[in-house]
């Protein structure tokens, strides 16, 4: 038999250990810059919002649960008693009714007029930039100036509107005495200031609509009116909801126009055009000087705005979810 040789076991060759590479200070700063820069860029907004938004909101909530007086300062803790007292006041219910009434009389005509103006501005007009700038001019005018001018236009005795009505044999309207007439006058001020602003928002949304839709409608034989109601308005649904919600929030906070509607600034002899913010001002700086109840009114108004925001979110999700089905049919 041939002798078999046994080879000695081979010792594994060890690779030289890699020395960990040190990361330079500049590279560390570069990584931190990539990770932290986006947060640093947006941090000023959140810091400013915390100072001028969240802190006043939280402090108002603290004031609303105390018997807080303008001159005496903080009093005893009363819980939700300020809220109960406010809700039980007939004047608060009147102010809430007036606020929503002025909102309805202003927002509905305002949205309709803004869409029509935007449709005209979207057409092939000469000097389009001039007309687009022109509709924004009322928004630039100070609300106090608008209120002073319109208070003279809607004067009970020798107002411009009553003089025009007298020329056609119509009895003069008591703009400062009748509840509905005062709401119409104040809503006219709001419409004058905000219609052009909303028209530009609708114009931007109209220009984002694909032109292929209009070309297909023309091929199908649709007229301009048919194109407006079948193409333009459905494509503007999210924008319409946005405008309605922002108009609602602004309408709930209306203060300048009704306060400057007469020389007293109390909302009328019977408070026929007093709004919620005017009632808040009267509670805090009027005869009662109750900051606790005024803060409770502010938080009730805030909760109403939040409820409207939730409705806006639900409607927006429902509109965004509507579209072509999987089978391709609408």
mmCIF file of C-alpha atoms in Angstrom:
data_model
loop_
_atom_site.group_PDB
_atom_site.id
_atom_site.type_symbol
_atom_site.label_atom_id
_atom_site.label_comp_id
_atom_site.label_asym_id
_atom_site.label_seq_id
_atom_site.Cartn_x
_atom_site.Cartn_y
_atom_site.Cartn_z
ATOM 1 C CA UNK A 1 0.000 0.000 0.000
ATOM 2 C CA UNK A 2 1.155 3.421 -0.806
ATOM 3 C CA UNK A 3 1.706 5.554 2.163
ATOM 4 C CA UNK A 4 -0.663 8.505 2.397
ATOM 5 C CA UNK A 5 0.775 11.776 3.440
ATOM 6 C CA UNK A 6 -1.246 13.945 5.742
ATOM 7 C CA UNK A 7 -0.921 17.628 5.011
ATOM 8 C CA UNK A 8 -0.566 19.815 8.039
ATOM 9 C CA UNK A 9 -3.510 22.102 8.678
ATOM 10 C CA UNK A 10 -3.203 25.490 7.103
ATOM 11 C CA UNK A 11 -3.360 28.427 9.335
ATOM 12 C CA UNK A 12 -5.890 30.977 8.116
ATOM 13 C CA UNK A 13 -4.391 34.129 6.815
ATOM 14 C CA UNK A 14 -5.749 37.056 8.721
ATOM 15 C CA UNK A 15 -6.582 40.145 6.773
ATOM 16 C CA UNK A 16 -5.180 43.338 8.140
ATOM 17 C CA UNK A 17 -7.652 45.060 10.394
ATOM 18 C CA UNK A 18 -9.272 48.116 8.849
ATOM 19 C CA UNK A 19 -8.738 51.215 10.780
ATOM 20 C CA UNK A 20 -12.092 53.032 11.158
ATOM 21 C CA UNK A 21 -12.097 56.157 9.155
ATOM 22 C CA UNK A 22 -12.642 59.220 11.168
ATOM 23 C CA UNK A 23 -15.418 61.465 10.015
ATOM 24 C CA UNK A 24 -14.288 65.007 9.696
ATOM 25 C CA UNK A 25 -15.958 67.857 11.498
ATOM 26 C CA UNK A 26 -17.064 69.392 8.218
ATOM 27 C CA UNK A 27 -18.747 66.140 7.167
ATOM 28 C CA UNK A 28 -20.573 65.974 10.501
ATOM 29 C CA UNK A 29 -21.796 69.508 10.005
ATOM 30 C CA UNK A 30 -22.895 68.609 6.482
ATOM 31 C CA UNK A 31 -25.001 65.704 7.737
ATOM 32 C CA UNK A 32 -26.550 67.812 10.471
ATOM 33 C CA UNK A 33 -27.246 70.520 7.922
ATOM 34 C CA UNK A 34 -29.150 68.104 5.684
ATOM 35 C CA UNK A 35 -31.206 66.754 8.606
ATOM 36 C CA UNK A 36 -31.864 69.926 10.553
ATOM 37 C CA UNK A 37 -32.070 72.598 7.870
ATOM 38 C CA UNK A 38 -35.712 71.902 6.849
ATOM 39 C CA UNK A 39 -36.821 72.175 10.481
ATOM 40 C CA UNK A 40 -34.836 75.359 11.004
ATOM 41 C CA UNK A 41 -36.379 76.924 7.922
ATOM 42 C CA UNK A 42 -39.936 76.362 9.125
ATOM 43 C CA UNK A 43 -39.277 76.931 12.834
ATOM 44 C CA UNK A 44 -39.786 80.753 12.745
ATOM 45 C CA UNK A 45 -43.385 80.288 11.667
ATOM 46 C CA UNK A 46 -44.154 77.805 14.440
ATOM 47 C CA UNK A 47 -42.351 79.892 17.057
ATOM 48 C CA UNK A 48 -44.266 82.991 15.998
ATOM 49 C CA UNK A 49 -47.511 81.030 15.887
ATOM 50 C CA UNK A 50 -46.871 79.682 19.393
ATOM 51 C CA UNK A 51 -46.292 83.195 20.726
ATOM 52 C CA UNK A 52 -49.146 85.026 18.995
ATOM 53 C CA UNK A 53 -51.536 82.101 18.470
ATOM 54 C CA UNK A 54 -51.318 79.192 20.862
ATOM 55 C CA UNK A 55 -50.383 81.124 23.984
ATOM 56 C CA UNK A 56 -53.221 83.689 23.678
ATOM 57 C CA UNK A 57 -55.630 80.854 22.955
ATOM 58 C CA UNK A 58 -54.547 78.913 26.032
ATOM 59 C CA UNK A 59 -54.512 82.055 28.168
ATOM 60 C CA UNK A 60 -58.029 82.942 26.993
ATOM 61 C CA UNK A 61 -59.188 79.486 28.052
ATOM 62 C CA UNK A 62 -57.660 80.106 31.496
ATOM 63 C CA UNK A 63 -59.398 83.483 31.785
ATOM 64 C CA UNK A 64 -62.743 82.013 30.688
ATOM 65 C CA UNK A 65 -62.933 79.714 33.719
ATOM 66 C CA UNK A 66 -62.272 82.516 36.241
ATOM 67 C CA UNK A 67 -64.243 85.469 37.493
ATOM 68 C CA UNK A 68 -61.885 87.882 35.775
ATOM 69 C CA UNK A 69 -62.568 91.615 35.907
ATOM 70 C CA UNK A 70 -60.947 94.300 33.794
ATOM 71 C CA UNK A 71 -60.021 96.417 36.832
ATOM 72 C CA UNK A 72 -59.933 93.830 39.619
ATOM 73 C CA UNK A 73 -57.965 91.200 37.730
ATOM 74 C CA UNK A 74 -58.222 87.469 38.342
ATOM 75 C CA UNK A 75 -60.896 86.291 40.736
ATOM 76 C CA UNK A 76 -62.198 82.934 41.886
ATOM 77 C CA UNK A 77 -62.318 79.816 39.763
ATOM 78 C CA UNK A 78 -65.869 79.420 38.418
ATOM 79 C CA UNK A 79 -65.467 76.579 35.891
ATOM 80 C CA UNK A 80 -67.972 76.676 33.050
ATOM 81 C CA UNK A 81 -70.244 79.166 34.809
ATOM 82 C CA UNK A 82 -69.139 81.948 32.451
ATOM 83 C CA UNK A 83 -70.150 79.803 29.478
ATOM 84 C CA UNK A 84 -73.531 79.061 31.041
ATOM 85 C CA UNK A 85 -74.149 82.733 31.790
ATOM 86 C CA UNK A 86 -73.223 83.753 28.243
ATOM 87 C CA UNK A 87 -75.421 81.156 26.542
ATOM 88 C CA UNK A 88 -78.392 82.128 28.725
ATOM 89 C CA UNK A 89 -78.128 85.801 27.744
ATOM 90 C CA UNK A 90 -80.703 86.813 25.095
ATOM 91 C CA UNK A 91 -78.290 89.390 23.736
ATOM 92 C CA UNK A 92 -75.753 86.681 22.896
ATOM 93 C CA UNK A 93 -78.359 84.717 20.960
ATOM 94 C CA UNK A 94 -79.324 87.913 19.137
ATOM 95 C CA UNK A 95 -75.689 88.577 18.282
ATOM 96 C CA UNK A 96 -75.269 85.005 17.040
ATOM 97 C CA UNK A 97 -78.378 85.336 14.871
ATOM 98 C CA UNK A 98 -77.183 88.643 13.452
ATOM 99 C CA UNK A 99 -73.759 87.212 12.679
ATOM 100 C CA UNK A 100 -75.094 84.293 10.691
ATOM 101 C CA UNK A 101 -77.699 86.474 8.988
ATOM 102 C CA UNK A 102 -75.061 88.944 7.785
ATOM 103 C CA UNK A 103 -72.893 86.019 6.708
ATOM 104 C CA UNK A 104 -75.637 84.483 4.577
ATOM 105 C CA UNK A 105 -76.556 87.809 2.993
ATOM 106 C CA UNK A 106 -72.921 88.467 2.136
ATOM 107 C CA UNK A 107 -71.380 85.098 1.296
ATOM 108 C CA UNK A 108 -74.017 83.725 -1.090
ATOM 109 C CA UNK A 109 -74.172 86.779 -3.435
ATOM 110 C CA UNK A 110 -70.432 87.223 -2.984
ATOM 111 C CA UNK A 111 -69.562 83.717 -4.219
ATOM 112 C CA UNK A 112 -71.945 83.951 -7.169
ATOM 113 C CA UNK A 113 -70.679 87.389 -8.212
ATOM 114 C CA UNK A 114 -67.038 86.325 -7.762
ATOM 115 C CA UNK A 115 -67.492 83.293 -10.049
ATOM 116 C CA UNK A 116 -69.175 85.412 -12.734
ATOM 117 C CA UNK A 117 -66.481 88.098 -12.550
ATOM 118 C CA UNK A 118 -63.755 85.443 -12.724
ATOM 119 C CA UNK A 119 -65.404 83.914 -15.791
ATOM 120 C CA UNK A 120 -65.398 87.313 -17.508
ATOM 121 C CA UNK A 121 -61.759 87.928 -16.558
ATOM 122 C CA UNK A 122 -60.843 84.488 -17.866
ATOM 123 C CA UNK A 123 -62.130 85.428 -21.319
ATOM 124 C CA UNK A 124 -59.975 86.971 -24.009
ATOM 125 C CA UNK A 125 -60.296 90.610 -22.930
ATOM 126 C CA UNK A 126 -58.185 93.575 -23.818
ATOM 127 C CA UNK A 127 -56.091 95.001 -20.970
ATOM 128 C CA UNK A 128 -56.766 91.966 -18.820
ATOM 129 C CA UNK A 129 -54.129 92.976 -16.273
ATOM 130 C CA UNK A 130 -55.845 96.341 -15.786
ATOM 131 C CA UNK A 131 -59.233 94.750 -15.111
ATOM 132 C CA UNK A 132 -57.735 92.143 -12.790
ATOM 133 C CA UNK A 133 -56.028 94.855 -10.777
ATOM 134 C CA UNK A 134 -59.210 96.897 -10.777
ATOM 135 C CA UNK A 135 -61.328 94.249 -9.083
ATOM 136 C CA UNK A 136 -58.780 94.106 -6.259
ATOM 137 C CA UNK A 137 -58.890 97.813 -5.454
ATOM 138 C CA UNK A 138 -61.869 97.605 -3.019
ATOM 139 C CA UNK A 139 -59.912 95.041 -0.984
ATOM 140 C CA UNK A 140 -57.098 97.578 -0.503
ATOM 141 C CA UNK A 141 -59.432 100.224 0.927
ATOM 142 C CA UNK A 142 -59.466 100.295 4.720
ATOM 143 C CA UNK A 143 -62.623 98.740 6.213
ATOM 144 C CA UNK A 144 -63.167 101.806 8.403
ATOM 145 C CA UNK A 145 -63.244 104.043 5.326
ATOM 146 C CA UNK A 146 -65.640 101.679 3.567
ATOM 147 C CA UNK A 147 -67.915 101.644 6.607
ATOM 148 C CA UNK A 148 -67.973 105.436 6.879
ATOM 149 C CA UNK A 149 -68.795 105.835 3.187
ATOM 150 C CA UNK A 150 -71.499 103.188 3.165
ATOM 151 C CA UNK A 151 -73.037 104.518 6.368
ATOM 152 C CA UNK A 152 -73.711 107.731 4.457
ATOM 153 C CA UNK A 153 -74.919 105.858 1.386
ATOM 154 C CA UNK A 154 -77.396 103.921 3.536
ATOM 155 C CA UNK A 155 -78.410 106.878 5.713
ATOM 156 C CA UNK A 156 -82.041 106.859 6.807
ATOM 157 C CA UNK A 157 -82.828 110.443 5.923
ATOM 158 C CA UNK A 158 -80.783 111.789 3.027
ATOM 159 C CA UNK A 159 -78.865 108.715 1.996
ATOM 160 C CA UNK A 160 -77.988 108.064 -1.628
ATOM 161 C CA UNK A 161 -80.077 104.885 -1.784
ATOM 162 C CA UNK A 162 -83.172 106.511 -0.279
ATOM 163 C CA UNK A 163 -82.887 109.466 -2.656
ATOM 164 C CA UNK A 164 -82.735 107.094 -5.617
ATOM 165 C CA UNK A 165 -85.740 105.200 -4.270
ATOM 166 C CA UNK A 166 -87.618 108.482 -3.884
ATOM 167 C CA UNK A 167 -87.115 109.267 -7.576
ATOM 168 C CA UNK A 168 -89.097 106.140 -8.499
ATOM 169 C CA UNK A 169 -91.779 106.715 -5.873
ATOM 170 C CA UNK A 170 -90.607 104.162 -3.301
ATOM 171 C CA UNK A 171 -90.762 104.978 0.384
ATOM 172 C CA UNK A 172 -87.395 105.413 2.090
ATOM 173 C CA UNK A 173 -85.949 102.417 3.870
ATOM 174 C CA UNK A 174 -85.017 102.683 7.533
ATOM 175 C CA UNK A 175 -81.562 101.181 7.174
ATOM 176 C CA UNK A 176 -80.597 101.782 10.806
ATOM 177 C CA UNK A 177 -83.916 100.803 12.349
ATOM 178 C CA UNK A 178 -85.065 97.674 10.536
ATOM 179 C CA UNK A 179 -83.120 94.513 11.303
ATOM 180 C CA UNK A 180 -83.132 93.030 7.812
ATOM 181 C CA UNK A 181 -82.341 96.367 6.166
ATOM 182 C CA UNK A 182 -79.341 96.905 8.430
ATOM 183 C CA UNK A 183 -78.068 93.408 7.649
ATOM 184 C CA UNK A 184 -78.392 94.077 3.921
ATOM 185 C CA UNK A 185 -76.468 97.341 4.258
ATOM 186 C CA UNK A 186 -73.646 95.755 6.269
ATOM 187 C CA UNK A 187 -73.436 92.757 3.937
ATOM 188 C CA UNK A 188 -73.120 95.204 1.031
ATOM 189 C CA UNK A 189 -69.964 96.569 2.642
ATOM 190 C CA UNK A 190 -68.567 93.072 3.019
ATOM 191 C CA UNK A 191 -69.402 92.209 -0.585
ATOM 192 C CA UNK A 192 -67.782 95.415 -1.820
ATOM 193 C CA UNK A 193 -64.480 94.553 -0.135
ATOM 194 C CA UNK A 194 -64.215 90.813 -0.701
ATOM 195 C CA UNK A 195 -65.870 90.026 -4.040
ATOM 196 C CA UNK A 196 -62.855 91.068 -6.114
ATOM 197 C CA UNK A 197 -60.447 89.187 -3.882
ATOM 198 C CA UNK A 198 -62.442 85.977 -4.201
ATOM 199 C CA UNK A 199 -62.814 86.563 -7.945
ATOM 200 C CA UNK A 200 -59.037 86.414 -8.343
ATOM 201 C CA UNK A 201 -58.927 83.123 -6.439
ATOM 202 C CA UNK A 202 -61.610 81.701 -8.731
ATOM 203 C CA UNK A 203 -59.709 83.056 -11.726
ATOM 204 C CA UNK A 204 -56.561 81.190 -10.672
ATOM 205 C CA UNK A 205 -58.595 78.001 -10.289
ATOM 206 C CA UNK A 206 -60.220 78.496 -13.712
ATOM 207 C CA UNK A 207 -56.861 78.906 -15.398
ATOM 208 C CA UNK A 208 -55.759 75.577 -13.911
ATOM 209 C CA UNK A 209 -58.629 73.712 -15.602
ATOM 210 C CA UNK A 210 -57.299 71.633 -18.539
ATOM 211 C CA UNK A 211 -58.267 73.216 -21.844
ATOM 212 C CA UNK A 212 -58.818 69.774 -23.332
ATOM 213 C CA UNK A 213 -62.121 69.635 -21.468
ATOM 214 C CA UNK A 214 -63.347 72.783 -23.189
ATOM 215 C CA UNK A 215 -62.171 71.528 -26.573
ATOM 216 C CA UNK A 216 -64.079 68.290 -26.062
ATOM 217 C CA UNK A 217 -67.161 70.266 -25.029
ATOM 218 C CA UNK A 218 -66.906 72.399 -28.184
ATOM 219 C CA UNK A 219 -66.670 69.256 -30.327
ATOM 220 C CA UNK A 220 -69.790 67.925 -28.612
ATOM 221 C CA UNK A 221 -71.580 71.148 -29.554
ATOM 222 C CA UNK A 222 -71.816 72.687 -26.055
ATOM 223 C CA UNK A 223 -72.427 76.422 -25.881
ATOM 224 C CA UNK A 224 -70.488 78.769 -23.587
ATOM 225 C CA UNK A 225 -73.235 78.657 -20.994
ATOM 226 C CA UNK A 226 -73.285 74.870 -21.131
ATOM 227 C CA UNK A 227 -69.494 74.777 -20.802
ATOM 228 C CA UNK A 228 -69.696 77.041 -17.766
ATOM 229 C CA UNK A 229 -72.205 74.883 -15.883
ATOM 230 C CA UNK A 230 -70.939 71.485 -17.080
ATOM 231 C CA UNK A 231 -67.174 72.026 -17.035
ATOM 232 C CA UNK A 232 -66.183 75.143 -15.109
ATOM 233 C CA UNK A 233 -68.448 74.915 -12.076
ATOM 234 C CA UNK A 234 -67.832 71.180 -11.371
ATOM 235 C CA UNK A 235 -64.075 71.720 -11.607
ATOM 236 C CA UNK A 236 -64.348 74.623 -9.154
ATOM 237 C CA UNK A 237 -66.041 72.629 -6.409
ATOM 238 C CA UNK A 238 -62.985 72.430 -4.109
ATOM 239 C CA UNK A 239 -62.312 76.137 -4.591
ATOM 240 C CA UNK A 240 -65.941 77.001 -3.922
ATOM 241 C CA UNK A 241 -65.859 75.092 -0.642
ATOM 242 C CA UNK A 242 -62.613 76.826 0.313
ATOM 243 C CA UNK A 243 -64.101 80.250 -0.408
ATOM 244 C CA UNK A 244 -67.292 79.435 1.490
ATOM 245 C CA UNK A 245 -65.372 78.263 4.547
ATOM 246 C CA UNK A 246 -63.020 81.244 4.592
ATOM 247 C CA UNK A 247 -65.979 83.578 4.083
ATOM 248 C CA UNK A 248 -67.757 81.875 6.978
ATOM 249 C CA UNK A 249 -64.770 82.286 9.275
ATOM 250 C CA UNK A 250 -64.393 85.921 8.263
ATOM 251 C CA UNK A 251 -68.133 86.496 8.614
ATOM 252 C CA UNK A 252 -68.135 85.097 12.137
ATOM 253 C CA UNK A 253 -65.385 87.515 13.094
ATOM 254 C CA UNK A 254 -66.895 90.594 11.436
ATOM 255 C CA UNK A 255 -66.416 93.685 13.582
ATOM 256 C CA UNK A 256 -65.355 96.834 11.700
ATOM 257 C CA UNK A 257 -68.317 97.172 9.351
ATOM 258 C CA UNK A 258 -71.140 96.820 11.914
ATOM 259 C CA UNK A 259 -69.332 98.880 14.541
ATOM 260 C CA UNK A 260 -68.795 101.795 12.162
ATOM 261 C CA UNK A 261 -72.301 101.597 10.696
ATOM 262 C CA UNK A 262 -73.484 104.370 13.017
ATOM 263 C CA UNK A 263 -71.865 106.929 15.273
ATOM 264 C CA UNK A 264 -72.503 105.017 18.495
ATOM 265 C CA UNK A 265 -70.950 101.678 17.558
ATOM 266 C CA UNK A 266 -73.274 99.601 19.740
ATOM 267 C CA UNK A 267 -75.064 97.609 17.067
ATOM 268 C CA UNK A 268 -78.262 99.634 17.025
ATOM 269 C CA UNK A 269 -80.720 100.741 19.680
ATOM 270 C CA UNK A 270 -82.116 97.215 19.970
ATOM 271 C CA UNK A 271 -78.798 95.594 19.014
ATOM 272 C CA UNK A 272 -80.378 94.678 15.689
ATOM 273 C CA UNK A 273 -77.006 94.410 13.944
ATOM 274 C CA UNK A 274 -74.735 93.557 16.870
ATOM 275 C CA UNK A 275 -72.395 90.659 16.005
ATOM 276 C CA UNK A 276 -70.669 88.154 18.285
ATOM 277 C CA UNK A 277 -67.388 90.055 18.259
ATOM 278 C CA UNK A 278 -69.202 93.274 19.130
ATOM 279 C CA UNK A 279 -70.919 91.484 22.008
ATOM 280 C CA UNK A 280 -67.508 90.220 23.122
ATOM 281 C CA UNK A 281 -66.170 93.779 23.066
ATOM 282 C CA UNK A 282 -69.159 95.021 25.038
ATOM 283 C CA UNK A 283 -68.676 92.372 27.726
ATOM 284 C CA UNK A 284 -64.972 93.026 28.124
ATOM 285 C CA UNK A 285 -64.777 96.803 27.759
ATOM 286 C CA UNK A 286 -68.386 97.870 28.307
ATOM 287 C CA UNK A 287 -70.277 98.371 31.518
ATOM 288 C CA UNK A 288 -69.699 94.836 32.841
ATOM 289 C CA UNK A 289 -65.923 94.746 32.173
ATOM 290 C CA UNK A 290 -66.048 90.975 32.602
ATOM 291 C CA UNK A 291 -63.022 89.462 30.914
ATOM 292 C CA UNK A 292 -64.134 86.009 32.025
ATOM 293 C CA UNK A 293 -67.387 86.124 30.080
ATOM 294 C CA UNK A 294 -65.716 87.842 27.130
ATOM 295 C CA UNK A 295 -63.151 85.041 27.010
ATOM 296 C CA UNK A 296 -65.991 82.507 27.152
ATOM 297 C CA UNK A 297 -67.594 84.180 24.113
ATOM 298 C CA UNK A 298 -64.251 84.024 22.324
ATOM 299 C CA UNK A 299 -63.938 80.305 22.995
ATOM 300 C CA UNK A 300 -67.522 79.621 21.903
ATOM 301 C CA UNK A 301 -66.745 81.428 18.660
ATOM 302 C CA UNK A 302 -63.546 79.404 18.328
ATOM 303 C CA UNK A 303 -65.448 76.132 18.768
ATOM 304 C CA UNK A 304 -67.949 77.183 16.107
ATOM 305 C CA UNK A 305 -65.083 77.902 13.716
ATOM 306 C CA UNK A 306 -63.507 74.524 14.502
ATOM 307 C CA UNK A 307 -66.827 72.796 13.788
ATOM 308 C CA UNK A 308 -67.012 74.544 10.424
ATOM 309 C CA UNK A 309 -63.426 73.481 9.734
ATOM 310 C CA UNK A 310 -64.335 69.857 10.424
ATOM 311 C CA UNK A 311 -67.236 70.137 7.977
ATOM 312 C CA UNK A 312 -64.852 71.627 5.434
ATOM 313 C CA UNK A 313 -62.442 68.718 5.895
ATOM 314 C CA UNK A 314 -65.229 66.172 5.464
ATOM 315 C CA UNK A 315 -66.553 67.859 2.332
ATOM 316 C CA UNK A 316 -63.068 68.210 0.874
ATOM 317 C CA UNK A 317 -62.339 64.503 1.362
ATOM 318 C CA UNK A 318 -65.667 63.574 -0.185
ATOM 319 C CA UNK A 319 -65.052 65.769 -3.208
ATOM 320 C CA UNK A 320 -61.485 64.535 -3.678
ATOM 321 C CA UNK A 321 -62.617 60.916 -3.460
ATOM 322 C CA UNK A 322 -65.183 61.319 -6.252
ATOM 323 C CA UNK A 323 -63.808 60.444 -9.656
ATOM 324 C CA UNK A 324 -63.691 57.772 -12.296
ATOM 325 C CA UNK A 325 -64.373 54.274 -11.073
ATOM 326 C CA UNK A 326 -62.098 51.331 -11.756
ATOM 327 C CA UNK A 327 -64.182 50.304 -14.743
ATOM 328 C CA UNK A 328 -63.647 53.679 -16.361
ATOM 329 C CA UNK A 329 -67.244 54.860 -15.983
ATOM 330 C CA UNK A 330 -67.974 58.068 -14.124
#
